[in-house]
PDB file of C-alpha atoms in Angstrom:
ATOM      1  CA  MET A 511     -51.744 -11.368  -9.195  1.00 45.00           C
ATOM      2  CA  SER A 512     -50.332 -13.326 -11.629  1.00 48.00           C
ATOM      3  CA  GLN A 513     -46.551 -14.079 -11.396  1.00 50.00           C
ATOM      4  CA  THR A 514     -44.002 -13.830 -14.549  1.00 49.00           C
ATOM      5  CA  PRO A 515     -43.355 -17.402 -15.244  1.00 53.00           C
ATOM      6  CA  LEU A 516     -39.697 -18.595 -14.769  1.00 48.00           C
ATOM      7  CA  PRO A 517     -37.772 -19.955 -18.108  1.00 51.00           C
ATOM      8  CA  CYS A 518     -38.332 -23.461 -18.870  1.00 53.00           C
ATOM      9  CA  GLY A 519     -34.867 -25.261 -16.239  1.00 51.00           C
ATOM     10  CA  THR A 520     -35.020 -22.656 -14.431  1.00 51.00           C
ATOM     11  CA  GLN A 521     -35.500 -22.879 -10.834  1.00 57.00           C
ATOM     12  CA  PRO A 522     -36.956 -20.542  -7.608  1.00 59.00           C
ATOM     13  CA  MET A 523     -34.978 -19.480  -5.248  1.00 57.00           C
ATOM     14  CA  THR A 524     -35.574 -20.027  -2.138  1.00 58.00           C
ATOM     15  CA  PRO A 525     -35.681 -18.368   0.849  1.00 50.00           C
ATOM     16  CA  LEU A 526     -32.417 -18.558   2.262  1.00 49.00           C
ATOM     17  CA  GLN A 527     -30.767 -18.679  -1.166  1.00 47.00           C
ATOM     18  CA  ARG A 528     -32.724 -15.043  -1.536  1.00 51.00           C
ATOM     19  CA  LEU A 529     -31.071 -13.856   1.836  1.00 41.00           C
ATOM     20  CA  ARG A 530     -27.244 -15.296   1.193  1.00 49.00           C
ATOM     21  CA  ALA A 531     -27.067 -13.611  -2.493  1.00 48.00           C
ATOM     22  CA  ARG A 532     -29.102 -10.029   0.088  1.00 51.00           C
ATOM     23  CA  LEU A 533     -25.871 -11.198   2.388  1.00 41.00           C
ATOM     24  CA  ASP A 534     -22.822 -10.959   0.302  1.00 49.00           C
ATOM     25  CA  GLY A 535     -24.256  -7.757  -1.739  1.00 48.00           C
ATOM     26  CA  ASP A 536     -24.449  -5.901   1.254  1.00 47.00           C
ATOM     27  CA  ALA A 537     -20.859  -7.829   2.999  1.00 56.00           C
ATOM     28  CA  SER A 538     -19.655  -7.037  -0.590  1.00 64.00           C
ATOM     29  CA  LEU A 539     -20.714  -2.868   0.519  1.00 62.00           C
ATOM     30  CA  VAL A 540     -19.549  -2.691   3.449  1.00 70.00           C
ATOM     31  CA  ASN A 541     -15.447  -4.292   2.656  1.00 72.00           C
ATOM     32  CA  ALA A 542     -15.700  -1.110  -0.014  1.00 73.00           C
ATOM     33  CA  LEU A 543     -17.311   1.170   2.319  1.00 79.00           C
ATOM     34  CA  LEU A 544     -14.698   0.028   5.656  1.00 82.00           C
ATOM     35  CA  VAL A 545     -11.916   0.310   2.461  1.00 77.00           C
ATOM     36  CA  GLY A 546     -12.580   3.760   2.090  1.00 80.00           C
ATOM     37  CA  LEU A 547     -12.893   4.698   5.631  1.00 88.00           C
ATOM     38  CA  VAL A 548      -9.722   3.597   6.139  1.00 86.00           C
ATOM     39  CA  ALA A 549      -7.996   5.186   3.254  1.00 88.00           C
ATOM     40  CA  VAL A 550      -8.974   8.562   4.690  1.00 90.00           C
ATOM     41  CA  LEU A 551      -8.517   8.045   8.304  1.00 93.00           C
ATOM     42  CA  LEU A 552      -4.857   7.029   6.599  1.00 91.00           C
ATOM     43  CA  LEU A 553      -4.801  10.662   5.092  1.00 91.00           C
ATOM     44  CA  LEU A 554      -5.743  12.589   7.629  1.00 94.00           C
ATOM     45  CA  ALA A 555      -2.831  10.740   9.191  1.00 92.00           C
ATOM     46  CA  PHE A 556      -0.477  11.603   6.900  1.00 92.00           C
ATOM     47  CA  VAL A 557      -1.500  15.556   6.892  1.00 94.00           C
ATOM     48  CA  VAL A 558      -1.435  15.632  10.825  1.00 94.00           C
ATOM     49  CA  GLY A 559       1.675  13.713  10.756  1.00 93.00           C
ATOM     50  CA  GLY A 560       3.364  16.467   8.647  1.00 92.00           C
ATOM     51  CA  ALA A 561       1.792  19.652   9.732  1.00 94.00           C
ATOM     52  CA  GLU A 562       3.260  17.773  12.924  1.00 93.00           C
ATOM     53  CA  VAL A 563       6.699  17.092  11.468  1.00 92.00           C
ATOM     54  CA  MET A 564       6.853  20.864   9.849  1.00 91.00           C
ATOM     55  CA  GLU A 565       5.711  21.907  13.144  1.00 91.00           C
ATOM     56  CA  GLY A 566       9.743  20.116  14.699  1.00 88.00           C
ATOM     57  CA  ASP A 567       7.099  18.590  17.194  1.00 90.00           C
ATOM     58  CA  THR A 568       8.151  15.217  16.701  1.00 92.00           C
ATOM     59  CA  ARG A 569      11.979  16.360  16.496  1.00 93.00           C
ATOM     60  CA  SER A 570      12.956  14.419  19.942  1.00 93.00           C
ATOM     61  CA  PHE A 571      11.108  11.182  19.001  1.00 94.00           C
ATOM     62  CA  ASP A 572      12.954  11.514  15.823  1.00 94.00           C
ATOM     63  CA  GLN A 573      16.844  11.965  16.827  1.00 94.00           C
ATOM     64  CA  TYR A 574      15.550   9.465  19.773  1.00 94.00           C
ATOM     65  CA  LEU A 575      14.818   6.656  17.340  1.00 94.00           C
ATOM     66  CA  LEU A 576      17.761   8.173  15.024  1.00 94.00           C
ATOM     67  CA  GLN A 577      19.905   7.758  17.757  1.00 93.00           C
ATOM     68  CA  GLY A 578      18.980   4.276  19.251  1.00 93.00           C
ATOM     69  CA  ALA A 579      19.445   3.006  16.092  1.00 92.00           C
ATOM     70  CA  GLN A 580      22.386   4.074  15.212  1.00 93.00           C
ATOM     71  CA  SER A 581      23.419   2.230  18.398  1.00 92.00           C
ATOM     72  CA  VAL A 582      21.806  -1.089  17.576  1.00 92.00           C
ATOM     73  CA  ARG A 583      23.678  -1.114  14.093  1.00 92.00           C
ATOM     74  CA  ALA A 584      26.821  -0.252  16.283  1.00 90.00           C
ATOM     75  CA  GLY A 585      25.920  -3.715  18.700  1.00 89.00           C
ATOM     76  CA  HIS A 586      25.162  -6.027  15.841  1.00 90.00           C
ATOM     77  CA  PRO A 587      26.677  -5.201  12.615  1.00 89.00           C
ATOM     78  CA  TRP A 588      25.673  -7.522  10.566  1.00 92.00           C
ATOM     79  CA  LEU A 589      22.239  -6.387  11.074  1.00 92.00           C
ATOM     80  CA  ALA A 590      23.691  -3.390   8.512  1.00 91.00           C
ATOM     81  CA  SER A 591      24.347  -5.676   5.435  1.00 92.00           C
ATOM     82  CA  ILE A 592      19.901  -7.571   5.938  1.00 94.00           C
ATOM     83  CA  MET A 593      18.636  -3.617   6.516  1.00 94.00           C
ATOM     84  CA  ARG A 594      20.661  -2.846   2.763  1.00 94.00           C
ATOM     85  CA  ASP A 595      19.356  -6.021   1.498  1.00 94.00           C
ATOM     86  CA  PHE A 596      15.185  -5.334   3.071  1.00 95.00           C
ATOM     87  CA  SER A 597      15.520  -2.285   1.541  1.00 94.00           C
ATOM     88  CA  GLY A 598      16.927  -2.809  -2.012  1.00 93.00           C
ATOM     89  CA  LEU A 599      12.644  -4.166  -2.098  1.00 94.00           C
ATOM     90  CA  GLY A 600      12.259   0.094  -2.168  1.00 93.00           C
ATOM     91  CA  SER A 601      14.250   0.751  -4.064  1.00 93.00           C
ATOM     92  CA  THR A 602      12.713   2.347  -7.681  1.00 93.00           C
ATOM     93  CA  ALA A 603      14.843  -0.121 -10.088  1.00 94.00           C
ATOM     94  CA  THR A 604      13.037  -2.817  -7.969  1.00 94.00           C
ATOM     95  CA  LEU A 605       9.475  -1.500  -7.212  1.00 95.00           C
ATOM     96  CA  THR A 606       9.512  -0.957 -11.167  1.00 95.00           C
ATOM     97  CA  LEU A 607      10.292  -4.324 -12.942  1.00 95.00           C
ATOM     98  CA  PHE A 608       7.329  -6.110  -9.763  1.00 92.00           C
ATOM     99  CA  THR A 609       5.008  -3.459 -11.801  1.00 94.00           C
ATOM    100  CA  VAL A 610       6.280  -3.984 -15.603  1.00 94.00           C
ATOM    101  CA  VAL A 611       5.636  -8.146 -14.730  1.00 93.00           C
ATOM    102  CA  THR A 612       1.792  -7.383 -13.339  1.00 91.00           C
ATOM    103  CA  VAL A 613       1.368  -4.973 -15.637  1.00 92.00           C
ATOM    104  CA  GLY A 614       2.662  -6.742 -18.500  1.00 92.00           C
ATOM    105  CA  TYR A 615       0.349  -9.812 -17.038  1.00 90.00           C
ATOM    106  CA  LEU A 616      -2.585  -8.463 -17.009  1.00 87.00           C
ATOM    107  CA  ALA A 617      -2.515  -7.517 -20.770  1.00 89.00           C
ATOM    108  CA  LEU A 618      -1.392 -10.668 -21.108  1.00 90.00           C
ATOM    109  CA  VAL A 619      -4.584 -11.909 -19.793  1.00 85.00           C
ATOM    110  CA  SER A 620      -6.682  -9.563 -20.995  1.00 79.00           C
ATOM    111  CA  ALA A 621      -7.538  -7.335 -17.899  1.00 81.00           C
ATOM    112  CA  ARG A 622      -6.573  -4.536 -20.190  1.00 86.00           C
ATOM    113  CA  VAL A 623      -8.525  -2.441 -17.670  1.00 86.00           C
ATOM    114  CA  THR A 624      -6.837  -3.033 -14.222  1.00 85.00           C
ATOM    115  CA  ALA A 625      -3.157  -3.538 -16.278  1.00 89.00           C
ATOM    116  CA  LEU A 626      -3.869  -0.093 -16.676  1.00 90.00           C
ATOM    117  CA  LEU A 627      -4.646   0.744 -13.456  1.00 89.00           C
ATOM    118  CA  VAL A 628      -1.514  -0.333 -12.041  1.00 90.00           C
ATOM    119  CA  ALA A 629       0.576   1.639 -14.202  1.00 92.00           C
ATOM    120  CA  THR A 630      -0.898   4.843 -13.250  1.00 93.00           C
ATOM    121  CA  SER A 631      -1.699   3.674  -9.502  1.00 92.00           C
ATOM    122  CA  VAL A 632       2.297   3.082  -9.847  1.00 94.00           C
ATOM    123  CA  ILE A 633       3.354   6.174 -11.401  1.00 94.00           C
ATOM    124  CA  THR A 634       0.768   8.634 -10.490  1.00 94.00           C
ATOM    125  CA  GLY A 635       1.616   7.396  -6.621  1.00 94.00           C
ATOM    126  CA  ALA A 636       5.298   8.533  -7.766  1.00 94.00           C
ATOM    127  CA  PHE A 637       4.839  11.727  -8.844  1.00 95.00           C
ATOM    128  CA  PHE A 638       3.037  12.493  -5.735  1.00 94.00           C
ATOM    129  CA  VAL A 639       6.042  10.905  -3.594  1.00 95.00           C
ATOM    130  CA  GLN A 640       8.429  13.944  -5.275  1.00 94.00           C
ATOM    131  CA  PHE A 641       5.599  16.719  -5.108  1.00 95.00           C
ATOM    132  CA  LEU A 642       5.288  16.048  -1.428  1.00 95.00           C
ATOM    133  CA  LYS A 643       9.096  15.746  -1.075  1.00 95.00           C
ATOM    134  CA  ALA A 644       9.640  19.462  -2.638  1.00 94.00           C
ATOM    135  CA  GLY A 645       6.547  20.734  -1.297  1.00 93.00           C
ATOM    136  CA  PHE A 646       7.643  19.720   2.582  1.00 94.00           C
ATOM    137  CA  GLY A 647      11.168  20.174   1.734  1.00 91.00           C
ATOM    138  CA  ARG A 648      12.856  18.560   4.792  1.00 93.00           C
ATOM    139  CA  LEU A 649      16.902  17.547   5.256  1.00 92.00           C
ATOM    140  CA  ARG A 650      17.428  13.844   6.270  1.00 93.00           C
ATOM    141  CA  PRO A 651      18.836  13.465   9.299  1.00 92.00           C
ATOM    142  CA  ASP A 652      23.116  14.219   9.535  1.00 89.00           C
ATOM    143  CA  ALA A 653      25.122  12.243   7.539  1.00 87.00           C
ATOM    144  CA  SER A 654      27.321  10.972  10.883  1.00 86.00           C
ATOM    145  CA  PHE A 655      23.936   8.764  11.771  1.00 87.00           C
ATOM    146  CA  ALA A 656      23.741   6.497   8.562  1.00 86.00           C
ATOM    147  CA  GLU A 657      25.340   3.680   7.703  1.00 84.00           C
ATOM    148  CA  MET A 658      25.402   4.888   3.700  1.00 85.00           C
ATOM    149  CA  VAL A 659      24.577   7.320   1.852  1.00 82.00           C
ATOM    150  CA  ALA A 660      21.289   8.549   0.633  1.00 85.00           C
ATOM    151  CA  THR A 661      20.963  12.095  -1.360  1.00 86.00           C
ATOM    152  CA  GLY A 662      17.405  13.683  -2.375  1.00 89.00           C
ATOM    153  CA  LEU A 663      14.350  15.372   0.752  1.00 91.00           C
ATOM    154  CA  SER A 664      13.151  13.387   3.738  1.00 91.00           C
ATOM    155  CA  PHE A 665       9.630  13.047   4.470  1.00 95.00           C
ATOM    156  CA  PRO A 666       7.651  11.524   3.184  1.00 94.00           C
ATOM    157  CA  SER A 667      10.075   8.260   2.830  1.00 94.00           C
ATOM    158  CA  GLY A 668      10.659   7.017  -0.916  1.00 93.00           C
ATOM    159  CA  HIS A 669      11.108   3.486  -0.705  1.00 95.00           C
ATOM    160  CA  THR A 670       8.174   3.616   2.272  1.00 96.00           C
ATOM    161  CA  SER A 671       5.575   5.075  -0.155  1.00 96.00           C
ATOM    162  CA  MET A 672       6.361   3.308  -2.960  1.00 96.00           C
ATOM    163  CA  SER A 673       6.654  -0.457  -1.655  1.00 96.00           C
ATOM    164  CA  ALA A 674       3.525   0.664  -0.217  1.00 95.00           C
ATOM    165  CA  ILE A 675       1.952   1.452  -3.231  1.00 95.00           C
ATOM    166  CA  VAL A 676       3.232  -2.126  -5.356  1.00 94.00           C
ATOM    167  CA  PHE A 677       3.024  -4.271  -2.937  1.00 95.00           C
ATOM    168  CA  LEU A 678      -0.101  -3.513  -1.605  1.00 93.00           C
ATOM    169  CA  THR A 679      -1.623  -2.835  -4.738  1.00 91.00           C
ATOM    170  CA  LEU A 680      -0.531  -6.564  -5.823  1.00 90.00           C
ATOM    171  CA  GLY A 681      -1.091  -8.175  -2.953  1.00 90.00           C
ATOM    172  CA  ALA A 682      -4.455  -7.461  -2.840  1.00 88.00           C
ATOM    173  CA  LEU A 683      -4.428  -8.413  -6.864  1.00 86.00           C
ATOM    174  CA  ILE A 684      -2.695 -11.530  -6.092  1.00 85.00           C
ATOM    175  CA  ALA A 685      -5.606 -11.675  -2.896  1.00 84.00           C
ATOM    176  CA  ARG A 686      -8.573 -11.377  -5.039  1.00 82.00           C
ATOM    177  CA  THR A 687      -7.912 -14.507  -7.491  1.00 79.00           C
ATOM    178  CA  ARG A 688      -8.301 -16.767  -4.276  1.00 80.00           C
ATOM    179  CA  SER A 689     -10.983 -18.346  -2.481  1.00 78.00           C
ATOM    180  CA  ARG A 690     -10.062 -18.821   0.813  1.00 84.00           C
ATOM    181  CA  ALA A 691      -9.934 -16.796   3.537  1.00 84.00           C
ATOM    182  CA  PRO A 692      -7.074 -17.499   4.995  1.00 88.00           C
ATOM    183  CA  GLU A 693      -4.889 -17.228   1.243  1.00 89.00           C
ATOM    184  CA  ARG A 694      -6.642 -14.158   1.561  1.00 88.00           C
ATOM    185  CA  LEU A 695      -4.984 -13.346   4.948  1.00 91.00           C
ATOM    186  CA  TYR A 696      -2.193 -15.022   3.771  1.00 93.00           C
ATOM    187  CA  ILE A 697      -1.124 -13.388   0.722  1.00 91.00           C
ATOM    188  CA  LEU A 698      -2.106  -9.767   1.861  1.00 92.00           C
ATOM    189  CA  ALA A 699       0.074 -10.687   5.407  1.00 94.00           C
ATOM    190  CA  ALA A 700       2.810 -10.926   3.425  1.00 94.00           C
ATOM    191  CA  ALA A 701       2.526  -8.002   1.512  1.00 94.00           C
ATOM    192  CA  ALA A 702       2.047  -5.198   4.393  1.00 94.00           C
ATOM    193  CA  LEU A 703       5.094  -7.340   6.051  1.00 95.00           C
ATOM    194  CA  MET A 704       7.512  -6.744   2.668  1.00 95.00           C
ATOM    195  CA  ALA A 705       5.987  -2.599   3.247  1.00 95.00           C
ATOM    196  CA  LEU A 706       6.638  -2.858   6.438  1.00 96.00           C
ATOM    197  CA  LEU A 707      10.278  -4.644   6.508  1.00 96.00           C
ATOM    198  CA  VAL A 708      11.179  -1.121   3.763  1.00 96.00           C
ATOM    199  CA  GLY A 709      10.157   0.914   5.793  1.00 95.00           C
ATOM    200  CA  ILE A 710      12.021  -0.152   8.804  1.00 95.00           C
ATOM    201  CA  SER A 711      15.413  -0.592   6.759  1.00 95.00           C
ATOM    202  CA  ARG A 712      15.343   3.295   6.264  1.00 95.00           C
ATOM    203  CA  VAL A 713      15.947   3.775  10.211  1.00 95.00           C
ATOM    204  CA  LEU A 714      18.122   1.573  10.913  1.00 94.00           C
ATOM    205  CA  LEU A 715      20.157   2.442   8.519  1.00 94.00           C
ATOM    206  CA  GLY A 716      19.802   5.957   9.746  1.00 92.00           C
ATOM    207  CA  VAL A 717      18.549   7.169   5.935  1.00 93.00           C
ATOM    208  CA  HIS A 718      15.586   8.557   6.971  1.00 94.00           C
ATOM    209  CA  TRP A 719      13.743   9.647   9.671  1.00 94.00           C
ATOM    210  CA  ALA A 720      11.324   7.366  11.918  1.00 95.00           C
ATOM    211  CA  THR A 721       7.928  10.179  10.841  1.00 96.00           C
ATOM    212  CA  ASP A 722       9.511  10.240   7.721  1.00 96.00           C
ATOM    213  CA  VAL A 723       8.293   6.335   7.596  1.00 96.00           C
ATOM    214  CA  LEU A 724       5.265   6.577   8.927  1.00 96.00           C
ATOM    215  CA  GLY A 725       4.060   9.262   6.831  1.00 96.00           C
ATOM    216  CA  GLY A 726       4.931   7.315   4.012  1.00 95.00           C
ATOM    217  CA  TRP A 727       2.892   4.372   5.325  1.00 95.00           C
ATOM    218  CA  ALA A 728      -0.248   6.011   5.864  1.00 95.00           C
ATOM    219  CA  PHE A 729       0.123   8.127   2.475  1.00 95.00           C
ATOM    220  CA  GLY A 730       0.960   4.841   0.758  1.00 95.00           C
ATOM    221  CA  ALA A 731      -1.860   2.405   1.979  1.00 94.00           C
ATOM    222  CA  ALA A 732      -4.309   4.797   1.363  1.00 94.00           C
ATOM    223  CA  TRP A 733      -3.501   5.744  -2.237  1.00 94.00           C
ATOM    224  CA  ALA A 734      -3.160   1.707  -3.002  1.00 92.00           C
ATOM    225  CA  MET A 735      -6.218   1.348  -1.031  1.00 90.00           C
ATOM    226  CA  ALA A 736      -8.341   4.553  -2.981  1.00 90.00           C
ATOM    227  CA  TRP A 737      -6.770   2.694  -6.687  1.00 88.00           C
ATOM    228  CA  LEU A 738      -8.018  -0.352  -5.618  1.00 85.00           C
ATOM    229  CA  LEU A 739     -11.823   0.959  -5.043  1.00 86.00           C
ATOM    230  CA  LEU A 740     -11.891   2.139  -8.477  1.00 85.00           C
ATOM    231  CA  ALA A 741     -10.710  -0.942  -9.431  1.00 80.00           C
ATOM    232  CA  ARG A 742     -13.312  -2.889  -7.831  1.00 78.00           C
ATOM    233  CA  TYR A 743     -15.599   0.092  -9.103  1.00 78.00           C
ATOM    234  CA  LEU A 744     -14.745  -1.070 -13.134  1.00 77.00           C
ATOM    235  CA  ALA A 745     -15.286  -4.932 -12.368  1.00 72.00           C
ATOM    236  CA  GLN A 746     -19.075  -4.248 -11.955  1.00 69.00           C
ATOM    237  CA  ARG A 747     -19.083  -2.393 -14.950  1.00 65.00           C
ATOM    238  CA  PRO A 748     -19.006  -5.588 -17.685  1.00 54.00           C
ATOM    239  CA  ALA A 749     -18.463  -3.426 -20.525  1.00 43.00           C
ATOM    240  CA  ASP A 750     -15.659  -1.884 -19.131  1.00 41.00           C
ATOM    241  CA  MET A 751     -13.778  -4.438 -17.954  1.00 40.00           C
ATOM    242  CA  SER A 752     -13.962  -6.006 -21.429  1.00 41.00           C
ATOM    243  CA  ALA A 753     -12.769  -3.556 -23.677  1.00 41.00           C
TER     244      ALA A 753
END
């Protein structure tokens, strides 16, 4: 049986090259499936945790950590100022600035689909956080336990949820531009650390219950992963990406 001749100047792939190409494709698919699985597990953890909160099963845990945070602040007065700074990383103004700058840059380099995805992810994420807060209707800790006054409902923590969405999304986009694994891991770890610091600061300042923050991390990370999977899917469609 005759074989179709290769174009002039094209060298046939060796068996090793064909194996590497197949493994690269399989690894990409496995990575996507793992990210999807983690996102589903985080969403499930959020649902289960929310149910526990509504039933009051987390009350003793939350109260213990709230009192512990108050004791830590009393013993280390300088810590409150640092926690306010970390908390500011998750403020609406700061996260909006990060998002606008990123979306503007993506649009400037003609990555319009990615820019639209980032903007849509953050805007819809903020909407859903407010929707969830209204649905759960949980009150914040008593002001006598807090370092500063914070208004609004409590579960999930808005600062924590939105910082996870923004920092993890931006971290993943930046990491995707690097070829070396250590660089990608460093960037992702830095993004995760920023989201973690925001959440920890909200507990130590006494403006959120610990389960508010745990729920915010779970929801925010799951939301970011879902949109990153969508971005990956669209990136495999050259016609869409060139629009």
